[in-house]
Short mmCIF file of C-alpha atoms in Angstrom, two decimals:
data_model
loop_
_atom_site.label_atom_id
_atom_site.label_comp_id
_atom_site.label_asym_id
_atom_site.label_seq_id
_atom_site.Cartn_x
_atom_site.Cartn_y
_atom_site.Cartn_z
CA UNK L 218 136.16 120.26 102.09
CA UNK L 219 135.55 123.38 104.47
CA UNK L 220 132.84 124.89 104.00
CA UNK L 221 133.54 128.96 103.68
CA UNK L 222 129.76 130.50 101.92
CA UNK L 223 126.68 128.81 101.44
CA UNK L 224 127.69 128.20 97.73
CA UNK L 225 130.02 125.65 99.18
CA UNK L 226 127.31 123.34 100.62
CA UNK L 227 125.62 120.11 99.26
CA UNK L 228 122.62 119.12 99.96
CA UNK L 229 122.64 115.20 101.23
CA UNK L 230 126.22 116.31 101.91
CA UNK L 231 128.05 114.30 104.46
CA UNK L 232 129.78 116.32 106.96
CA UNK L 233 133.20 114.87 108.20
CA UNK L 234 132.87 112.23 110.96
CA UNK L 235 135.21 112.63 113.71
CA UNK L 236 135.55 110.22 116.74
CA UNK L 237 136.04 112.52 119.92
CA UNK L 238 137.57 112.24 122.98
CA UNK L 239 135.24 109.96 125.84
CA UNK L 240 138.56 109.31 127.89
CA UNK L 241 137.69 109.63 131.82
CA UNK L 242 140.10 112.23 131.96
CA UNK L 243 138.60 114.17 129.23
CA UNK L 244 135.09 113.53 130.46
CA UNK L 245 135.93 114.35 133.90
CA UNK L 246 137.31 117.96 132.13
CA UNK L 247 134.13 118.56 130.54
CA UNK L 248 132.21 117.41 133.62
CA UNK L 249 133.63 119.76 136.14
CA UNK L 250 133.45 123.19 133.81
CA UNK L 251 129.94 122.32 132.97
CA UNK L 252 129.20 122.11 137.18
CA UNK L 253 128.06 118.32 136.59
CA UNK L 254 131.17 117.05 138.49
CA UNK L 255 128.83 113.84 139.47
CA UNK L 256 130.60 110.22 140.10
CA UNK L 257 127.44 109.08 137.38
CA UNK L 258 129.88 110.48 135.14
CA UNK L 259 133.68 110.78 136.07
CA UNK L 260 133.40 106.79 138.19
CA UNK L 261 132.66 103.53 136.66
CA UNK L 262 132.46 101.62 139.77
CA UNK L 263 129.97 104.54 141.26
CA UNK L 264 127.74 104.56 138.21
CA UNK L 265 127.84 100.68 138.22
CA UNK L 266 126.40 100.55 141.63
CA UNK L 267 123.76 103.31 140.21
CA UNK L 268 122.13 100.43 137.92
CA UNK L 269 124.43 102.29 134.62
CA UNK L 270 126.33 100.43 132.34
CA UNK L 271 129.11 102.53 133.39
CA UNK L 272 130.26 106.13 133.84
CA UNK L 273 128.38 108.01 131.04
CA UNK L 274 129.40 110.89 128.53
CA UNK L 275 126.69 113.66 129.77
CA UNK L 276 123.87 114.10 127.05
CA UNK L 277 124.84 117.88 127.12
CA UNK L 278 128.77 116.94 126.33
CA UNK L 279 127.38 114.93 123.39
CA UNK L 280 125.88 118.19 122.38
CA UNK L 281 128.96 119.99 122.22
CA UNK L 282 130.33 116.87 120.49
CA UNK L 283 127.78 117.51 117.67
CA UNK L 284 128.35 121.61 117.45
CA UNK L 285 132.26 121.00 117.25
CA UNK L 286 131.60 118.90 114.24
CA UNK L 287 129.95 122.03 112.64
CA UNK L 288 132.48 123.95 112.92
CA UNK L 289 135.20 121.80 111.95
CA UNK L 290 133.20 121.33 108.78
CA UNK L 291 132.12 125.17 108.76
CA UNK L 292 134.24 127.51 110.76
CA UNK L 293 132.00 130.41 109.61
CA UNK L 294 128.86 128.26 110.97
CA UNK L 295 126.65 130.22 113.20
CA UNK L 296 124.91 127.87 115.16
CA UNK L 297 121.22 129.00 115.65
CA UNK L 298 119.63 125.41 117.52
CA UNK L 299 120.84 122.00 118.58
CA UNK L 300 117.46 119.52 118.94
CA UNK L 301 118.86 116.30 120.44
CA UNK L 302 117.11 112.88 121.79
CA UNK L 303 119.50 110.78 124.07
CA UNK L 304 118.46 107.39 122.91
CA UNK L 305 120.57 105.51 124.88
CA UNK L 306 123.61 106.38 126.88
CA UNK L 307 127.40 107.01 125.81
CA UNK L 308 129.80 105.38 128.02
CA UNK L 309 132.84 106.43 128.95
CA UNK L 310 136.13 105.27 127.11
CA UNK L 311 134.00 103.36 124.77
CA UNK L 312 134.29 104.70 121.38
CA UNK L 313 131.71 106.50 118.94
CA UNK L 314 131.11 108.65 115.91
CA UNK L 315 129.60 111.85 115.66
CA UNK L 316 128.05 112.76 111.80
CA UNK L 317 125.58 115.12 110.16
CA UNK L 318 124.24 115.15 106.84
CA UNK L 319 122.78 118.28 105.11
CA UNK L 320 118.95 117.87 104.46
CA UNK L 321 118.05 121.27 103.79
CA UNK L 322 119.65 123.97 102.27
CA UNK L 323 118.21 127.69 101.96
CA UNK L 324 120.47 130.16 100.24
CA UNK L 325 118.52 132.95 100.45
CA UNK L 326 119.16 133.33 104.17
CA UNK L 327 122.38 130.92 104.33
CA UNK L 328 119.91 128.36 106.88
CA UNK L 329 121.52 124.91 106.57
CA UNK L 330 119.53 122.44 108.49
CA UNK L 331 121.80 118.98 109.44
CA UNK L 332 120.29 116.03 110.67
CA UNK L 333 122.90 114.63 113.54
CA UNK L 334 124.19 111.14 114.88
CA UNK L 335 126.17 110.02 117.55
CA UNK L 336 126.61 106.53 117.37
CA UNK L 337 128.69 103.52 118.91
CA UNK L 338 131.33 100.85 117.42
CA UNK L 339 128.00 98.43 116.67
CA UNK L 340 126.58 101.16 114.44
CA UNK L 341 123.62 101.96 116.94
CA UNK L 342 122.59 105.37 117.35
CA UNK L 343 122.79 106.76 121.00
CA UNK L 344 121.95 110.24 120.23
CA UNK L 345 119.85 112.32 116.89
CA UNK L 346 118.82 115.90 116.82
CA UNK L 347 118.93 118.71 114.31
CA UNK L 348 121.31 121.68 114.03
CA UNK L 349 120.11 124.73 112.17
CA UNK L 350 123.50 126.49 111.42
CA UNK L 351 123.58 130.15 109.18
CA UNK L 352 126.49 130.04 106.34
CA UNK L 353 128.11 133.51 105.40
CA UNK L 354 126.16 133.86 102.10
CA UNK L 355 128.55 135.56 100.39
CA UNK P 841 95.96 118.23 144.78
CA UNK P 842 95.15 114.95 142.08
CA UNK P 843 96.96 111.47 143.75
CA UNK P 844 99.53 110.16 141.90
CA UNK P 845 97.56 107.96 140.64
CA UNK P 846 95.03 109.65 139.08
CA UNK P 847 95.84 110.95 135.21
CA UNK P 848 96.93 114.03 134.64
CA UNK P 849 94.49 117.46 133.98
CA UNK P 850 96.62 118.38 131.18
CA UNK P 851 94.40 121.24 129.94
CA UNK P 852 94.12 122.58 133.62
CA UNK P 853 98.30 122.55 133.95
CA UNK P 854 98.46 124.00 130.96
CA UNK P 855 96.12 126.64 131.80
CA UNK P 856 97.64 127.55 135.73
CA UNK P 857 101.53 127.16 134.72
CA UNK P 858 102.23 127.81 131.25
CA UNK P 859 105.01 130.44 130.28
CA UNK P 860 104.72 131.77 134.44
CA UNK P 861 108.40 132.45 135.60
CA UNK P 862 108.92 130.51 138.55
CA UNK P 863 113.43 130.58 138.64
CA UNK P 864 115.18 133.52 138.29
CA UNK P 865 118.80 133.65 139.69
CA UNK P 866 122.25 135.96 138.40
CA UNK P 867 125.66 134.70 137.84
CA UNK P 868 128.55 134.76 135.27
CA UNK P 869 130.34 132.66 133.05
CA UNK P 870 134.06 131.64 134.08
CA UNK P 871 136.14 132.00 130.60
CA UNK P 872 138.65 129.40 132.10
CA UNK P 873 135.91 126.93 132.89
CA UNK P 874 134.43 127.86 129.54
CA UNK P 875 137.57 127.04 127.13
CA UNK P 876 137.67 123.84 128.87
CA UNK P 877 133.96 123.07 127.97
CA UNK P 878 134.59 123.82 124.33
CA UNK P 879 138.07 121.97 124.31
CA UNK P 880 136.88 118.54 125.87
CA UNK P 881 133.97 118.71 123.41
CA UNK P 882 136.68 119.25 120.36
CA UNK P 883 135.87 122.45 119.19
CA UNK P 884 138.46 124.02 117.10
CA UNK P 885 137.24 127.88 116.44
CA UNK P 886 139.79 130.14 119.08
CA UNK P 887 136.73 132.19 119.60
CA UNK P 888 135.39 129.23 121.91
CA UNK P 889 138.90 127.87 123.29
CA UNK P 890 140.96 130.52 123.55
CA UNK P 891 140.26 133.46 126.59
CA UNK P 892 142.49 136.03 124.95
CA UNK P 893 140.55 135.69 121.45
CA UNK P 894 138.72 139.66 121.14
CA UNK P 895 135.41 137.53 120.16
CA UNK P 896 135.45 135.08 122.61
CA UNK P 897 132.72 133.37 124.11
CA UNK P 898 130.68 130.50 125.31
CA UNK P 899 130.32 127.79 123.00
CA UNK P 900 126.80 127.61 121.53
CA UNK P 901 125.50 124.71 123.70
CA UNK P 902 126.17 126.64 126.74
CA UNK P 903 123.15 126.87 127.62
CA UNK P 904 122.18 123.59 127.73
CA UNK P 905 124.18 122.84 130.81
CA UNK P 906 122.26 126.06 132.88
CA UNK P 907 119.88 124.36 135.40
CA UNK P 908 116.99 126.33 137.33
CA UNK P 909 117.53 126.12 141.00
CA UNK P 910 114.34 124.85 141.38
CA UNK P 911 112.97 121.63 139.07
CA UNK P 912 109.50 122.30 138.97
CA UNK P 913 106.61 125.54 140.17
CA UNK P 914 105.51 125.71 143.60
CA UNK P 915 102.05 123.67 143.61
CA UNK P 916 103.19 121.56 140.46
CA UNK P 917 101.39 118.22 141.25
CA UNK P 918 103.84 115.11 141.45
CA UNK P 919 103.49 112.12 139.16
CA UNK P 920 103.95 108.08 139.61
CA UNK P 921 107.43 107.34 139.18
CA UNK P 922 110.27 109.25 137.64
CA UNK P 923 110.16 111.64 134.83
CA UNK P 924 112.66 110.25 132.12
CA UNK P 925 114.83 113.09 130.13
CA UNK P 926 112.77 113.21 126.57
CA UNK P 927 115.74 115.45 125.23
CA UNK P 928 117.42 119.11 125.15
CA UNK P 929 117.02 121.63 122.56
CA UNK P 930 119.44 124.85 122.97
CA UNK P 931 118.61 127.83 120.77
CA UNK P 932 121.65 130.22 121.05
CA UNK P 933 120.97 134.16 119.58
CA UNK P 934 123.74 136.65 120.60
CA UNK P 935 126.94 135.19 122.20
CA UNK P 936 126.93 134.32 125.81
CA UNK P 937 129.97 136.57 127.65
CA UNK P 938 132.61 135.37 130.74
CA UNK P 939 132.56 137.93 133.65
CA UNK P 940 129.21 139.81 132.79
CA UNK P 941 126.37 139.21 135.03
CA UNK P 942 123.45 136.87 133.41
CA UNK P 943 120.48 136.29 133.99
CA UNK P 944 118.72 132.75 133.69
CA UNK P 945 114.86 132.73 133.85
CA UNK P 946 112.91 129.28 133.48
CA UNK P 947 109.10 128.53 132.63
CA UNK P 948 106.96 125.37 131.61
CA UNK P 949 106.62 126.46 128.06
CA UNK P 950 104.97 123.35 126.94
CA UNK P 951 102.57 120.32 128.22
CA UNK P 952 101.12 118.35 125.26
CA UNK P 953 100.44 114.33 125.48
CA UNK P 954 100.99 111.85 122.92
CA UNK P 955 98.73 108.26 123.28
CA UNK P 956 98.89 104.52 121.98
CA UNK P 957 97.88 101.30 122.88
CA UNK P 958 100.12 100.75 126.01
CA UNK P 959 99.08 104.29 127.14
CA UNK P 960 99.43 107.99 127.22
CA UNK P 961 102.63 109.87 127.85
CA UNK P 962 103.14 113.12 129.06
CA UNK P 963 105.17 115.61 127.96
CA UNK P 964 106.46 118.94 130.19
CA UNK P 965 108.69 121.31 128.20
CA UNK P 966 110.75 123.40 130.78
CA UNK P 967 112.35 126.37 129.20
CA UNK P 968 115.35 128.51 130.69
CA UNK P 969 116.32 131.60 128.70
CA UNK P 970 119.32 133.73 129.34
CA UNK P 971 119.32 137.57 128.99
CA UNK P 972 122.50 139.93 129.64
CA UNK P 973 122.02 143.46 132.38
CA UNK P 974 120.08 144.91 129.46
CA UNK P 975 117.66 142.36 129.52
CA UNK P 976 118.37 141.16 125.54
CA UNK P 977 117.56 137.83 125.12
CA UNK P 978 120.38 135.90 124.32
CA UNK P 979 119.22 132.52 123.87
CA UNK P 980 117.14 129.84 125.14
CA UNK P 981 117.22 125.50 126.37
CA UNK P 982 114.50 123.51 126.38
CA UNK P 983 114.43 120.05 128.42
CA UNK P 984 112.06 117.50 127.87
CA UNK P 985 110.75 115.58 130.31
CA UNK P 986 107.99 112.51 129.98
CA UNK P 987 106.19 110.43 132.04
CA UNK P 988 104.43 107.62 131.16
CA UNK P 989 100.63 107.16 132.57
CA UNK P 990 99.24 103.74 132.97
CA UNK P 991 96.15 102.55 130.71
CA UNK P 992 93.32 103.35 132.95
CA UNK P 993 91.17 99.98 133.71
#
């Protein structure tokens, strides 16, 4: 369901899970219009010789990961904070799943706090943080 | 200057470097560059991916992706090893414009410690926050960094 007004959220609510896009080309887009054009990230042979498992998704690009979730979910969402630990890194062309829950809900204000995931086929989280988003409260 | 070797004065850092500006640099935002950041990352909202959109602008983890040109203050002391990436924390406020001139200003905001058994780590919170020509804050990112200090014997 998208989320319009705070009225429309749940708290424990699960926010829709969508798997996004860690192609190398697709990485490689994010990498050079962030400025972090760096072979670590856009070359699997280059990061291998770095000691990485491979070419890795950029923490920060995980971060947008999480934000487009809120808005798919809540195009309204104003996103006020995005708190993330990188666990463990996200490799390019390997798959994972980005999700949020709803843990706190204040409808006063229209402050919806989500606790955030990314993680991989295995079920292991790579990345968790907290989004504080403001809902249209009417 | 302490050796590497020798633990950390956190109290003292925390007294000569907390919240001191030590980066300051201009620039702008590309919108191009900027629809392709919010696209790869799968946002949907036209006010993020599309340049021609009356509201657009960067997409709220912009900020996170803004490095100072230089890591660390003049005089910070070095440390034993490499400082691992403890996390990032972006705190967006107004939106972030393409083509207007920025400002990105960056200051230790925190040093705390946390202890166990196999030691002590230390924490250094570096803090960038951006401002626009009429010097409104317009949002903030934190990184994390941690080191990990060997049980002294």
């Amino acid at each position: 369901m998208t989320v319009n007004t705070i009225n429309d959220v749940e708290f424990g609510e699960e926010l829709p899970a969508f798997v996004p896009d860690t192609s190398m080309d697709n990485v490689t887009r994010f990498a050079v219009a962030a400025g972090w054009n760096s072979p670590r990230f856009t070359d699997h042979e280059a990061a291998k010789k770095q000691g990485l498992p491979g070419a890795l998704v950029p923490g920060i690009m995980n971060q947008g990961f999480l934000s487009a979730m809120i808005h798919r979910w809540a195009p309204a969402a104003d996103v006020r904070l995005v708190d993330t630990v990188f666990r463990a890194p996200c490799v390019v062309d390997q798959t994972y799943h980005i999700n949020g829950v709803v843990t706190d809900i204040d409808e006063d204000t229209g402050e919806v706090e989500v606790d955030l995931t990314v993680t991989n086929e295995a079920g292991e989280t790579r990345v968790f943080g907290t989004a504080k988003v403001l809902i249209p409260t009417a | 200057m302490p050796s590497p070797d020798q633990p950390l004065d956190v109290e003292a850092l925390r007294a000569q470097f907390l919240h001191a500006v030590y980066d300051e640099y201009t620039f702008t935002l590309d919108a191009d560059k900027l629809a392709d950041y919010a696209k790869s990352c799968g946002e949907t909202a036209t006010k993020f991916t599309d340049p021609n959109d009356p509201d657009f602008q960067a997409p709220p983890t912009i900020g996170s992706s803004l490095q100072p040109k230089q890591r660390m203050p003049d005089d910070f002391p070095t440390f034993k090893g490499l400082g691992m990436d403890a996390g990032k924390s972006v705190a967006p406020d107004k939106p972030m414009r393409a083509g207007v001139p920025l400002t990105a200003r960056t200051h230790m905001h925190d040093i705390y410690t946390k202890s166990g058994r196999s030691g002590r780590m230390v924490f250094f919170v570096i803090r960038m926050e951006f401002s626009d020509a009429d010097d409104n804050l317009l949002g903030s990112a934190d990184t994390s960094i941690v080191i990990r200090e060997k049980p002294q014997t």
